[in-house]
N, CA, C and O atoms as a DFTB+ gen file, in Angstrom:
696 C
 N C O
     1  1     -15.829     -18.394      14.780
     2  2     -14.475     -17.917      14.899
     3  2     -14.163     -17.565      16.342
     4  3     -14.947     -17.003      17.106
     5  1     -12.743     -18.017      16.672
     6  2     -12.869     -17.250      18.045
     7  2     -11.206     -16.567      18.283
     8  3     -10.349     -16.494      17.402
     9  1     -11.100     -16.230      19.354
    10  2     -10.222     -15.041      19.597
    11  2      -8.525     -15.668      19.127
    12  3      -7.519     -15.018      18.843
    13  1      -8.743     -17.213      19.194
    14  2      -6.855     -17.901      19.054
    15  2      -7.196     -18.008      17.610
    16  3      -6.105     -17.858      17.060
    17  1      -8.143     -18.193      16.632
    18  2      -8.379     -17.866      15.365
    19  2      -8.091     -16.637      14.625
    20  3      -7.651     -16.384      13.504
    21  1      -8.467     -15.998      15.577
    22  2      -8.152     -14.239      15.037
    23  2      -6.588     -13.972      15.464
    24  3      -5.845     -13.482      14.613
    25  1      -6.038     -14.311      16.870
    26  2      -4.782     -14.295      16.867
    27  2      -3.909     -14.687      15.939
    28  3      -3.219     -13.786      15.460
    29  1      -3.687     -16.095      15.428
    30  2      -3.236     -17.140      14.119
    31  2      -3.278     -16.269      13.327
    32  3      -2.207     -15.878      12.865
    33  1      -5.002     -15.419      12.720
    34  2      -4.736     -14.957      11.124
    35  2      -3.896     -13.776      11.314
    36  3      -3.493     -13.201      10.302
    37  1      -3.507     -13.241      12.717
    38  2      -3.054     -11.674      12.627
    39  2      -1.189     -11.450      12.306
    40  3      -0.470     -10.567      11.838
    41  1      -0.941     -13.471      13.149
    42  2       0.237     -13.625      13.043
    43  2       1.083     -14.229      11.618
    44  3       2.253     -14.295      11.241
    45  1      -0.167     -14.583      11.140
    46  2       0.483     -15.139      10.095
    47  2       0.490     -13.723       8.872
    48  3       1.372     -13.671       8.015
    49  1      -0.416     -12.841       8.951
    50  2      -0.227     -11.297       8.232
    51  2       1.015     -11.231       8.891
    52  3       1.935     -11.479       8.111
    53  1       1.439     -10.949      10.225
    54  2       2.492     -10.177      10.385
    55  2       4.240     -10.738      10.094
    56  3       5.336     -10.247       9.821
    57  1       3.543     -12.230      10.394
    58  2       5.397     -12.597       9.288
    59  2       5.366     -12.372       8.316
    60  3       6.349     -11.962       7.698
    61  1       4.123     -12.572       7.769
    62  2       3.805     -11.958       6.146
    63  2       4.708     -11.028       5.524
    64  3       5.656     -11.135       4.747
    65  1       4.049      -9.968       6.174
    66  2       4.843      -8.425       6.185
    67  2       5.944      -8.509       6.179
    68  3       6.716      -7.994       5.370
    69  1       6.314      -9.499       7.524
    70  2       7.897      -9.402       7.822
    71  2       8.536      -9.820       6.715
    72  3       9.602      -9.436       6.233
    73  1       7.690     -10.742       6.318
    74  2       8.967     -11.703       5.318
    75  2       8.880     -10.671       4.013
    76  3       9.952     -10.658       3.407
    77  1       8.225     -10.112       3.639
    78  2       8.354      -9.442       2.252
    79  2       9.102      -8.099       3.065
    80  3      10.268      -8.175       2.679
    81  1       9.049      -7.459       3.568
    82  2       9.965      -5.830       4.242
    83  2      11.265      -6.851       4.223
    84  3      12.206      -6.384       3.581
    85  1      11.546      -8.403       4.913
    86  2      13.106      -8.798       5.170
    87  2      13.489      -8.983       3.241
    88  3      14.636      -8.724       2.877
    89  1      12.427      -9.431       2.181
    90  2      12.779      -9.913       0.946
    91  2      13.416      -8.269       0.127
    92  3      14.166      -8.107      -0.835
    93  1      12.874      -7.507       0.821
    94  2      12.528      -5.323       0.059
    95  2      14.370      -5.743       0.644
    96  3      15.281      -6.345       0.076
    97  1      14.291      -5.225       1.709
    98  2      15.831      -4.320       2.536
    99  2      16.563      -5.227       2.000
   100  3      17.424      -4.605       1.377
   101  1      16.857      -7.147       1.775
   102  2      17.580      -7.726       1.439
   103  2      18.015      -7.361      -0.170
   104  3      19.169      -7.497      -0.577
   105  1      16.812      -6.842      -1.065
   106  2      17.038      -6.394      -2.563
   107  2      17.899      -5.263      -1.922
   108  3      19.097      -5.397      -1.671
   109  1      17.022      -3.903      -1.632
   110  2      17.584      -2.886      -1.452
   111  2      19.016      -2.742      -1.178
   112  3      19.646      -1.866      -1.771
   113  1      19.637      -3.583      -0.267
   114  2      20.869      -3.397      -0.003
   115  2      21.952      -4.441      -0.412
   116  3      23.090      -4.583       0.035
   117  1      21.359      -5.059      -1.281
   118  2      22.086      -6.407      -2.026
   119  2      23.131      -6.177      -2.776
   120  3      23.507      -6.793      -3.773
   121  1      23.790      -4.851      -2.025
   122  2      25.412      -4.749      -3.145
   123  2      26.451      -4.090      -1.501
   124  3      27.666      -3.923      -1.611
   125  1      25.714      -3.803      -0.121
   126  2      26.125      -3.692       0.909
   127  2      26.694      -4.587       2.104
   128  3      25.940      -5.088       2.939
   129  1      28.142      -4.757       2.124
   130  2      28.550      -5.634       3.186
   131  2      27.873      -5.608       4.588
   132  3      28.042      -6.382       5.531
   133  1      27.063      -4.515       4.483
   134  2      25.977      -4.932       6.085
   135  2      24.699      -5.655       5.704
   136  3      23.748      -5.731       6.481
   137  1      24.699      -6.074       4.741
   138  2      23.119      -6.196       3.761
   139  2      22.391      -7.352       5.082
   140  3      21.205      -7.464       5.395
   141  1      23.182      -7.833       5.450
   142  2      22.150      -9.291       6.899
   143  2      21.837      -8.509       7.994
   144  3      20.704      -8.486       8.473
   145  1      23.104      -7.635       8.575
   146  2      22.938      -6.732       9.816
   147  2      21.990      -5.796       9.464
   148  3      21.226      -5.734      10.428
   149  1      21.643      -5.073       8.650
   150  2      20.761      -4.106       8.315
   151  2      18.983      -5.246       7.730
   152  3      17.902      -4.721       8.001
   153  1      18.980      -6.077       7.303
   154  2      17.878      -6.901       7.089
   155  2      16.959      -7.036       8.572
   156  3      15.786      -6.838       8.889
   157  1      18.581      -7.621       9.473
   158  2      18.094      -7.914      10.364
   159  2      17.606      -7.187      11.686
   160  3      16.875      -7.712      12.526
   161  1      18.128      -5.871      11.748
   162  2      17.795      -4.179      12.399
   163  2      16.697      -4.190      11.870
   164  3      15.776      -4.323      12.676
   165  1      16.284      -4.065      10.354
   166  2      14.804      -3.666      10.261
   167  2      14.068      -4.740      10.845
   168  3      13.520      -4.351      11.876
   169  1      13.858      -5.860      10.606
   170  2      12.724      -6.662      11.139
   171  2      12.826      -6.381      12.472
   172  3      11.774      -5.954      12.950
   173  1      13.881      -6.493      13.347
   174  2      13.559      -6.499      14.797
   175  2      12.864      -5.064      15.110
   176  3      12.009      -5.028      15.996
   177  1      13.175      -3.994      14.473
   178  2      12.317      -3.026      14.618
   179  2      10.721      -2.736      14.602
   180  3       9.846      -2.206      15.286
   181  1      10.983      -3.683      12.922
   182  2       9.684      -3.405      12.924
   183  2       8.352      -4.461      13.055
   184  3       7.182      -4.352      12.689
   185  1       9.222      -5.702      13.867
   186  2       8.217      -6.498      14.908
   187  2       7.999      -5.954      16.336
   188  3       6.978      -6.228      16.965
   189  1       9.014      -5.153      16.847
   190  2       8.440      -4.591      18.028
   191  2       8.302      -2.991      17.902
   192  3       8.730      -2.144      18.686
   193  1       7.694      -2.837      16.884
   194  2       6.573      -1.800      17.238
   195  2       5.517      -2.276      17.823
   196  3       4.980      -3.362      17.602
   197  1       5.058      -1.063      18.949
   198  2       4.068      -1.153      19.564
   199  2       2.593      -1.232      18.929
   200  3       1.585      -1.797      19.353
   201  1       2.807      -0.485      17.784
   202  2       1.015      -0.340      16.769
   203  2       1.275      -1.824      16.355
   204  3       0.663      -2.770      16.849
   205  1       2.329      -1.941      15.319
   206  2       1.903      -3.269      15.233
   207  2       1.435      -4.434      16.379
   208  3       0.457      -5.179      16.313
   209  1       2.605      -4.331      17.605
   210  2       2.487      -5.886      18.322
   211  2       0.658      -5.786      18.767
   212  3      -0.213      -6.654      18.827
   213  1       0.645      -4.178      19.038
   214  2      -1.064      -4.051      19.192
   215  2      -2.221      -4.474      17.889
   216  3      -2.993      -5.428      17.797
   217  1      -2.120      -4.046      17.549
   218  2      -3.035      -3.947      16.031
   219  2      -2.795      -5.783      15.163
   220  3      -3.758      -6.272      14.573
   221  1      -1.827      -6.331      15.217
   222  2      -1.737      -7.537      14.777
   223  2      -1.847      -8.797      15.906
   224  3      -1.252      -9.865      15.757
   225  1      -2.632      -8.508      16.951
   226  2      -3.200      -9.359      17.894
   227  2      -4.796      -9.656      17.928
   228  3      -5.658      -9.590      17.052
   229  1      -4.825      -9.921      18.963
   230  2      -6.396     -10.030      18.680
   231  2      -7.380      -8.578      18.828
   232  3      -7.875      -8.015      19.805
   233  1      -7.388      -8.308      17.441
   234  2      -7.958      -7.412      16.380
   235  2      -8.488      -7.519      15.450
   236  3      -7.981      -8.584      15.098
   237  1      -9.200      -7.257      14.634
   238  2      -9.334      -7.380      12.868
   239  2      -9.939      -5.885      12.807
   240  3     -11.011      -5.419      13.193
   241  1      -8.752      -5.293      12.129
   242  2      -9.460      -4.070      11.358
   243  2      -8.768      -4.288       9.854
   244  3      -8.007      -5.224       9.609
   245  1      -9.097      -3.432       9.048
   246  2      -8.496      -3.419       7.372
   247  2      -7.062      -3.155       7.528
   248  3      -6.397      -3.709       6.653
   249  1      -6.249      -2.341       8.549
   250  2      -4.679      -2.606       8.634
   251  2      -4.378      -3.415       9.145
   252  3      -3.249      -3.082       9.504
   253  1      -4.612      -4.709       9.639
   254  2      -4.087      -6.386       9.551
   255  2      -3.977      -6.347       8.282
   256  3      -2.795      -6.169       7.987
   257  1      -4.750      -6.442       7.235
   258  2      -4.787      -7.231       5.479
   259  2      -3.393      -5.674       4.914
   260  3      -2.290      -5.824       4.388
   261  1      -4.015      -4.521       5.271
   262  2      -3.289      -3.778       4.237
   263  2      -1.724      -3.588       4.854
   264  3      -0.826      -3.350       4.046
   265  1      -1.454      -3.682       6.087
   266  2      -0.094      -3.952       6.360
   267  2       0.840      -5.146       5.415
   268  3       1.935      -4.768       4.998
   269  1       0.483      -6.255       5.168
   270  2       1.300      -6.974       4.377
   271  2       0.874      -6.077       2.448
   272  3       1.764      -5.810       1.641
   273  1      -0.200      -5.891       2.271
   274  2      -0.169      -5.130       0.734
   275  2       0.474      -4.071       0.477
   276  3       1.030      -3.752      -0.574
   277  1       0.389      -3.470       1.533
   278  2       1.359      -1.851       1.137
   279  2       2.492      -2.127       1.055
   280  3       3.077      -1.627       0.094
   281  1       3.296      -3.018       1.987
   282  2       5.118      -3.388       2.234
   283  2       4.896      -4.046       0.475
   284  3       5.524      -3.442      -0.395
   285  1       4.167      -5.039       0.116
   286  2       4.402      -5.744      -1.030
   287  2       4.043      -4.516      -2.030
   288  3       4.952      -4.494      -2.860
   289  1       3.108      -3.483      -2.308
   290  2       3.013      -2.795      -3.081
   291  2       4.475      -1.460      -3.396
   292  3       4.678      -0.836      -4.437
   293  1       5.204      -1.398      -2.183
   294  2       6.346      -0.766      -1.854
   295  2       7.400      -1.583      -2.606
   296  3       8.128      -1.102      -3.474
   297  1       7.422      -2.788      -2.224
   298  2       8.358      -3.706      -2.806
   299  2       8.389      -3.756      -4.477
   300  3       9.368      -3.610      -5.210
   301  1       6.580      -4.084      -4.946
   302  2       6.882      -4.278      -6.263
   303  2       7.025      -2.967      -6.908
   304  3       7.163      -3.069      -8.127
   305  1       7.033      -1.859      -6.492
   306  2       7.035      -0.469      -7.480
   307  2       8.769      -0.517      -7.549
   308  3       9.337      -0.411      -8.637
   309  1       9.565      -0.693      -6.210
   310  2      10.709      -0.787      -6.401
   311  2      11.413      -1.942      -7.635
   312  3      12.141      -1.624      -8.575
   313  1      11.040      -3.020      -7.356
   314  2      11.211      -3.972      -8.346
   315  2      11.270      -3.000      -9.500
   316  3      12.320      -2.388      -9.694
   317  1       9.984      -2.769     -10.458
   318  2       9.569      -2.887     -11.338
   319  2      10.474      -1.322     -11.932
   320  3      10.825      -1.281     -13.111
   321  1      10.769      -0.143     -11.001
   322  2      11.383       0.649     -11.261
   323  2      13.106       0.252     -10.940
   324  3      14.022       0.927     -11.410
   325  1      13.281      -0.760     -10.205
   326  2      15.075      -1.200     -10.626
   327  2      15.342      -2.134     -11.623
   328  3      16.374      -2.066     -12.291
   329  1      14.569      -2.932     -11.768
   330  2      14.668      -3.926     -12.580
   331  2      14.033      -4.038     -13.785
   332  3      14.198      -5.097     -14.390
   333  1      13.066      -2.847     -14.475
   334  2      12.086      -3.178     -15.457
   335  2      11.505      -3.923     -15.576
   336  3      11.227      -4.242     -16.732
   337  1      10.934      -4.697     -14.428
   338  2      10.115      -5.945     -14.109
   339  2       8.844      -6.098     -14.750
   340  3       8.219      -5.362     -13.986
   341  1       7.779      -6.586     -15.766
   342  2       6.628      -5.640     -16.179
   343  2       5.860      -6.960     -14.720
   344  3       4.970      -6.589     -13.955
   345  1       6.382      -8.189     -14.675
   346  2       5.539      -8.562     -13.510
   347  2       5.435      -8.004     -12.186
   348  3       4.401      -7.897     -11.527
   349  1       6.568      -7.668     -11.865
   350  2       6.375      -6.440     -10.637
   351  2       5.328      -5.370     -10.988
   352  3       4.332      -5.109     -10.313
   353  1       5.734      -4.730     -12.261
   354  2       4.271      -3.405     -12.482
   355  2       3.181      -4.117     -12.616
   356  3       2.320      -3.638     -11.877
   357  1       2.625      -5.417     -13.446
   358  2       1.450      -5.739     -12.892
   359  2       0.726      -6.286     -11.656
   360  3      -0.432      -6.630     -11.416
   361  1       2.149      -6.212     -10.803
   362  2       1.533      -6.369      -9.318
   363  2       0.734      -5.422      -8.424
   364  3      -0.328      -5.463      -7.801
   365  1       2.176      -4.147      -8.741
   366  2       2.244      -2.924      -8.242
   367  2       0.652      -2.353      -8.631
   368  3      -0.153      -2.017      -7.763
   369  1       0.367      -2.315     -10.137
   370  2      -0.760      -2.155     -10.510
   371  2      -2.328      -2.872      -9.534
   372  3      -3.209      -2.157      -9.057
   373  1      -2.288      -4.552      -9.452
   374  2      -3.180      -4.800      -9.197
   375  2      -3.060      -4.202      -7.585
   376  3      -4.112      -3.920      -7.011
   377  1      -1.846      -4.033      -6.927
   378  2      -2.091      -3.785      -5.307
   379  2      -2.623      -1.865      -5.689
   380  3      -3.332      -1.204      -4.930
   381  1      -2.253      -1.544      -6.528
   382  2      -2.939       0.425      -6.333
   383  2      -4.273       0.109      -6.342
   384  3      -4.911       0.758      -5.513
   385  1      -5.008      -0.780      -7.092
   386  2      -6.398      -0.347      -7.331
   387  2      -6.576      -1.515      -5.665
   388  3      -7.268      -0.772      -4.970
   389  1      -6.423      -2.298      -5.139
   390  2      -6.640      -2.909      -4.004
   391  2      -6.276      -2.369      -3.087
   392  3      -7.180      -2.156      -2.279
   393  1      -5.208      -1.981      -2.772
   394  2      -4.986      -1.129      -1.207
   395  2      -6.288       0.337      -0.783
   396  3      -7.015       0.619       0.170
   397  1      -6.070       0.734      -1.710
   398  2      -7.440       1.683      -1.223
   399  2      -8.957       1.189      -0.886
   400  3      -9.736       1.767      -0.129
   401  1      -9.155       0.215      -1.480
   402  2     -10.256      -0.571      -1.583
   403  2      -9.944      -1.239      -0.178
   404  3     -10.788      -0.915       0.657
   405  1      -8.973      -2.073       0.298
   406  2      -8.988      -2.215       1.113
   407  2      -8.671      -0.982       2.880
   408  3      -9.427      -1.077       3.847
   409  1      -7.924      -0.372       2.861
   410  2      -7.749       0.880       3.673
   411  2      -7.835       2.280       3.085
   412  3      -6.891       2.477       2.320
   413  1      -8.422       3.018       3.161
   414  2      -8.468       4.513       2.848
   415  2      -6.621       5.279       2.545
   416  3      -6.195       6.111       1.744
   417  1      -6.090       4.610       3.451
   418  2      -4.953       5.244       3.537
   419  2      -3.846       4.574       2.004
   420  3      -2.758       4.952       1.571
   421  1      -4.761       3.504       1.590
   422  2      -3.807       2.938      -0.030
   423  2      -4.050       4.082      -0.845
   424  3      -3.385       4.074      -1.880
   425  1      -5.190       5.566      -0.611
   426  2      -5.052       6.290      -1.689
   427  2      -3.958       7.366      -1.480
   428  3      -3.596       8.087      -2.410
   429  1      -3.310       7.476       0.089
   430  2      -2.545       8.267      -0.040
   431  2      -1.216       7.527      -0.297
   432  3      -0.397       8.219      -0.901
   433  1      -0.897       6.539      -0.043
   434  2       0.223       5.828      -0.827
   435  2       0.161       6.464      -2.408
   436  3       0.737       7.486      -2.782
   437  1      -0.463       5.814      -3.004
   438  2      -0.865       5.964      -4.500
   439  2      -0.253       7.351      -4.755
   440  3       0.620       7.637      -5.574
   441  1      -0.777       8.011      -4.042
   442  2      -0.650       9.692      -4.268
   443  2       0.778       9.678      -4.044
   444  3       1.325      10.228      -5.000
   445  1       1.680       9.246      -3.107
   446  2       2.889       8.999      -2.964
   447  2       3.711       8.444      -3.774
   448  3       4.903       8.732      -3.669
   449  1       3.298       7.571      -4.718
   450  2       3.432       7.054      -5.581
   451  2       3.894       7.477      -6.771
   452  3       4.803       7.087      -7.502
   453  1       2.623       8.875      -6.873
   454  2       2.469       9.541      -8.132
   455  2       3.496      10.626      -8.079
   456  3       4.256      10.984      -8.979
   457  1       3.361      11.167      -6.641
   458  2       4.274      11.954      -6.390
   459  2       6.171      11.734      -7.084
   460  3       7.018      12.434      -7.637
   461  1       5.975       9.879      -6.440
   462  2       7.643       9.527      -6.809
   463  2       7.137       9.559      -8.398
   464  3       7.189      10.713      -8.823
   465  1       6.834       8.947      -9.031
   466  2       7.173       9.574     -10.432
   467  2       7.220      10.730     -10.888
   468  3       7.530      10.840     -12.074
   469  1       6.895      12.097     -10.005
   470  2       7.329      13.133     -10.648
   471  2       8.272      13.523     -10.364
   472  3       8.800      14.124     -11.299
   473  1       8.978      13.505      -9.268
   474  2      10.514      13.285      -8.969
   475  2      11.067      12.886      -9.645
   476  3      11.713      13.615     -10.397
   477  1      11.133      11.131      -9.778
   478  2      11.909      10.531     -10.728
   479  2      12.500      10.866     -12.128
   480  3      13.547      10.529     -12.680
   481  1      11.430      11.669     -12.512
   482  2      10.919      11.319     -13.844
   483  2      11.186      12.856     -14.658
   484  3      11.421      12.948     -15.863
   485  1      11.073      14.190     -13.552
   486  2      10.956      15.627     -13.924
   487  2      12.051      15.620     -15.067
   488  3      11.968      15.756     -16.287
   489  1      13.172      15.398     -14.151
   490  2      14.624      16.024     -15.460
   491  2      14.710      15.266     -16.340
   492  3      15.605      15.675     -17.080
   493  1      14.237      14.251     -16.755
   494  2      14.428      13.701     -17.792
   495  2      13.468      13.633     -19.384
   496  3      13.775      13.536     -20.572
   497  1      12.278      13.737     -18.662
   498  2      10.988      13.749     -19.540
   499  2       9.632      14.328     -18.859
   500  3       8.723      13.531     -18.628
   501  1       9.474      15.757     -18.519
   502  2       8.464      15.946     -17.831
   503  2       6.637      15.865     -18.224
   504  3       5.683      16.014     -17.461
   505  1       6.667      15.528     -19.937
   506  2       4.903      15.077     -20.228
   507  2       5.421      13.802     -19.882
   508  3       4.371      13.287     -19.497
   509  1       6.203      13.005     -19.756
   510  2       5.997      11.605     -19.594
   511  2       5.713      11.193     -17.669
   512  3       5.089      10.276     -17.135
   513  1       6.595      12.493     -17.023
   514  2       6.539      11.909     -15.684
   515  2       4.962      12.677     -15.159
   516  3       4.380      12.225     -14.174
   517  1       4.507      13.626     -15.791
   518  2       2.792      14.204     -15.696
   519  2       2.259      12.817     -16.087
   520  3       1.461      12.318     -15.293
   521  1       2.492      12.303     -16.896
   522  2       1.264      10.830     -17.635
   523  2       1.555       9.988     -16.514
   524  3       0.575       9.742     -15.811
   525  1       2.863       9.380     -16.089
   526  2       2.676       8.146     -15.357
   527  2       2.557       8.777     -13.710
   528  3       2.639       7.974     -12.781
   529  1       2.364      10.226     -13.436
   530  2       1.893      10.229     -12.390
   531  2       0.650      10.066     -12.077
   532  3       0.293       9.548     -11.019
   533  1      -0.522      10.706     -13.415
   534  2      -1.886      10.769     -13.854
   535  2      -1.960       8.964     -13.747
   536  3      -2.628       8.429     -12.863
   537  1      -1.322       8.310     -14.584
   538  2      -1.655       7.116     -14.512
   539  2      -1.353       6.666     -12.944
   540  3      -2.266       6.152     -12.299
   541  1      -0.526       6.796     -12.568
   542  2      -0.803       5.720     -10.941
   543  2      -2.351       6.510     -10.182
   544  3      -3.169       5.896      -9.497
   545  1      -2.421       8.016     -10.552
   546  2      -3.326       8.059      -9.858
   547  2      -4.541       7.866     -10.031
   548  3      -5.449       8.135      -9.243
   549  1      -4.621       7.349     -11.164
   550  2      -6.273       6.592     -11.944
   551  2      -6.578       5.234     -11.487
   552  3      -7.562       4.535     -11.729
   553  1      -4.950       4.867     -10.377
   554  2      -5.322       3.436      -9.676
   555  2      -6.220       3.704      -8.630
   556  3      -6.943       2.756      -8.325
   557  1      -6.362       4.745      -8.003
   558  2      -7.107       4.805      -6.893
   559  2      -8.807       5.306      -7.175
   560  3      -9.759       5.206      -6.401
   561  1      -8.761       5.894      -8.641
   562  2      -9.920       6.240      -9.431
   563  2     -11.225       5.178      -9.427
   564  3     -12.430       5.096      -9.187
   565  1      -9.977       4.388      -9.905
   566  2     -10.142       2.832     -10.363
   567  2     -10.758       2.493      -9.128
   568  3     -11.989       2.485      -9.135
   569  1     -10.231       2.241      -8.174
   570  2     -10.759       1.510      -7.061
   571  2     -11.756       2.054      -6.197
   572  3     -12.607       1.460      -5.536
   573  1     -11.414       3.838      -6.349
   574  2     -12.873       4.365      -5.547
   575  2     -14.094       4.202      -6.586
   576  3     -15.079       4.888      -6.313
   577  1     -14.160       3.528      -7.545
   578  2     -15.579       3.069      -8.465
   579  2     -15.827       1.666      -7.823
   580  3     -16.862       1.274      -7.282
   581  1     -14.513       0.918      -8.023
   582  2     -15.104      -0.364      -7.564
   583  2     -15.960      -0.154      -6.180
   584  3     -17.085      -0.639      -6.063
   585  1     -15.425       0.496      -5.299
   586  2     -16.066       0.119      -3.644
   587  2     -17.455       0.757      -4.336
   588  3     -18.428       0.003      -4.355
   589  1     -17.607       2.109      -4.907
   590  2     -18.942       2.672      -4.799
   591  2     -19.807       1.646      -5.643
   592  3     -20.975       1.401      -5.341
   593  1     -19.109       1.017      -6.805
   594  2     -20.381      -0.080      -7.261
   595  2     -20.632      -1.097      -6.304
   596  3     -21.746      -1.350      -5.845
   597  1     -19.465      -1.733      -5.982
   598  2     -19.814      -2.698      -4.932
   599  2     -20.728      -2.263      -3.218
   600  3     -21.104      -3.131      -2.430
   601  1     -20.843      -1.272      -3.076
   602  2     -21.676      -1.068      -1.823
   603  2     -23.036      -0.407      -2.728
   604  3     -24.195      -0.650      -2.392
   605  1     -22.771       0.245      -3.624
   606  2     -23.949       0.642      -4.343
   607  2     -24.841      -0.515      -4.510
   608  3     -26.042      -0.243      -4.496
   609  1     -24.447      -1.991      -4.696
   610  2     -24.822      -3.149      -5.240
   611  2     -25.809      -3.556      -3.967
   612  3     -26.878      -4.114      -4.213
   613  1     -25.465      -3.296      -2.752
   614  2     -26.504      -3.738      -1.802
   615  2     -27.249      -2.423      -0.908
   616  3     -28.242      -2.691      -0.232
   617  1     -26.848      -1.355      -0.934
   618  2     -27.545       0.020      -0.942
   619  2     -27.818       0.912      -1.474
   620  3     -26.915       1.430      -2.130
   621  1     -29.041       1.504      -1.487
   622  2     -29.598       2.452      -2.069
   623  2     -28.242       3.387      -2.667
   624  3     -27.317       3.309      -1.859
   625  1     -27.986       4.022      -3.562
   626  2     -26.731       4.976      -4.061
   627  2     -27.309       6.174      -3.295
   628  3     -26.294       6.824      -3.043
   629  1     -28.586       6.996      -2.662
   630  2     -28.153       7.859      -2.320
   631  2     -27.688       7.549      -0.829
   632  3     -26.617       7.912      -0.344
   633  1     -28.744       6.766      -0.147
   634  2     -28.042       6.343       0.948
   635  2     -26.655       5.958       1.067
   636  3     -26.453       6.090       2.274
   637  1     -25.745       5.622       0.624
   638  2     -24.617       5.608       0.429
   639  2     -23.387       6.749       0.215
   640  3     -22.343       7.139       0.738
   641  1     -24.169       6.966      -0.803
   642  2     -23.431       8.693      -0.724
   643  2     -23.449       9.854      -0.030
   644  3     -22.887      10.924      -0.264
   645  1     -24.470       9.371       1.234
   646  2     -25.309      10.176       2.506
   647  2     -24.107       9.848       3.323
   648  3     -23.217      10.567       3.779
   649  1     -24.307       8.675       3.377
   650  2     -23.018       8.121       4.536
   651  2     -21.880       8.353       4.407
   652  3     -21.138       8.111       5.359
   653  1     -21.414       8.830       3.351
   654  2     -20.115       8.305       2.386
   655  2     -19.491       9.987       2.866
   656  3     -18.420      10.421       3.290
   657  1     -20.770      10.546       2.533
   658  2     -20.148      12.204       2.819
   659  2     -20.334      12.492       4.315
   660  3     -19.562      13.387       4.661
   661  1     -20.797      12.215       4.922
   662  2     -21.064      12.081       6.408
   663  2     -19.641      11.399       7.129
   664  3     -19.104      11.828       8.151
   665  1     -19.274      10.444       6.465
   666  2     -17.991       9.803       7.348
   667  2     -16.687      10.839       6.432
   668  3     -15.532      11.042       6.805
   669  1     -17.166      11.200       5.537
   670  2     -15.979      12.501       4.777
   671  2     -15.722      13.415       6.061
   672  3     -14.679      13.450       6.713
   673  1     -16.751      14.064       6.263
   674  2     -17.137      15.439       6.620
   675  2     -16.765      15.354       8.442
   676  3     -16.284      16.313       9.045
   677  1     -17.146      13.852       9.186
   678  2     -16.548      13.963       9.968
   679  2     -14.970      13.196      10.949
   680  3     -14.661      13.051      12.132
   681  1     -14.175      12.797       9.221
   682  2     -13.018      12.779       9.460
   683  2     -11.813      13.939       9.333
   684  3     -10.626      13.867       9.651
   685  1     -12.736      15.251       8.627
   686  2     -11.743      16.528       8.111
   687  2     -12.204      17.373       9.013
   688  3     -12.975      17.250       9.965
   689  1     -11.570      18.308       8.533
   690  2     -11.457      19.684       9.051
   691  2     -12.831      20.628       9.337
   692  3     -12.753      21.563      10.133
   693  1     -13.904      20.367       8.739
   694  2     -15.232      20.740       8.997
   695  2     -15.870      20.875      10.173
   696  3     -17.053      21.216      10.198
């Protein structure tokens, strides 16, 4: 692999992104006579950010891949909560248990997630908006088993859980 290889895959994530955030704002505002001018404000924005134009060059960390999953996991929760989409929720679904798996930071989405259903959801039915907040957050449950079986699968489990609390302990407050 070399560095115009890694450039290519970073650019083709980042229209990626683009094109699903231009497909979100174009739903989102699809009853607004600015709906193109406002499509088109966000993308130019948010191609020249600086993290991105940095981070989607020649780089590879896990926010290249989870930058286009989170915008699409954003997108399909909206779907699936404007439209009763159940294929949007089984998207939304398969990206909760994948975004964390892929970046640490898909579990605080999730949590964001869970959060919007208790908003949504309080005045109208509050054991129902407790369950589907419990449920989005069993997506990230879900996925912190998968990584621990899957690294468990080629390391020792305590060694793992050595490391595991070691990179805990010195990303917080400790």
């Amino acid at each position: 692999y070399t560095e115009s290889s890694l450039y290519i895959l970073n650019s083709i994530l980042f229209a990626v992104s683009a094109l699903i955030l231009a497909a979100f704002l174009s739903d989102l505002f699809r009853k607004s006579k600015y709906r193109n001018a406002i499509v088109i404000t966000g993308i130019i924005l948010y191609i020249l950010q600086p993290e991105l134009l940095q981070g989607m060059g020649i780089v590879y960390w896990a926010q290249s891949l989870f930058q286009v999953t989170l915008i699409a996991q954003i997108y399909a929760y909206y779907r699936w909560k404007e439209y009763s989409s159940k294929k949007t929720f089984i998207v939304f679904v398969i990206l909760g248990i994948a975004n964390p798996y892929i970046e640490w930071t898909g579990y605080v989405a999730n949590f964001g997630f869970a959060l919007s259903e208790l908003i949504l959801r309080w005045r109208d039915d509050r054991f129902k908006a407790i369950v589907r907040a419990e449920e989005t957050m069993l997506l990230g449950v879900v996925s912190f088993i998968l990584f621990c079986l899957h690294y468990c699968s080629t390391v020792e489990p305590a060694v793992f859980f050595e490391a595991l609390k070691a990179r805990f302990l010195a990303r917080n407050f400790t």
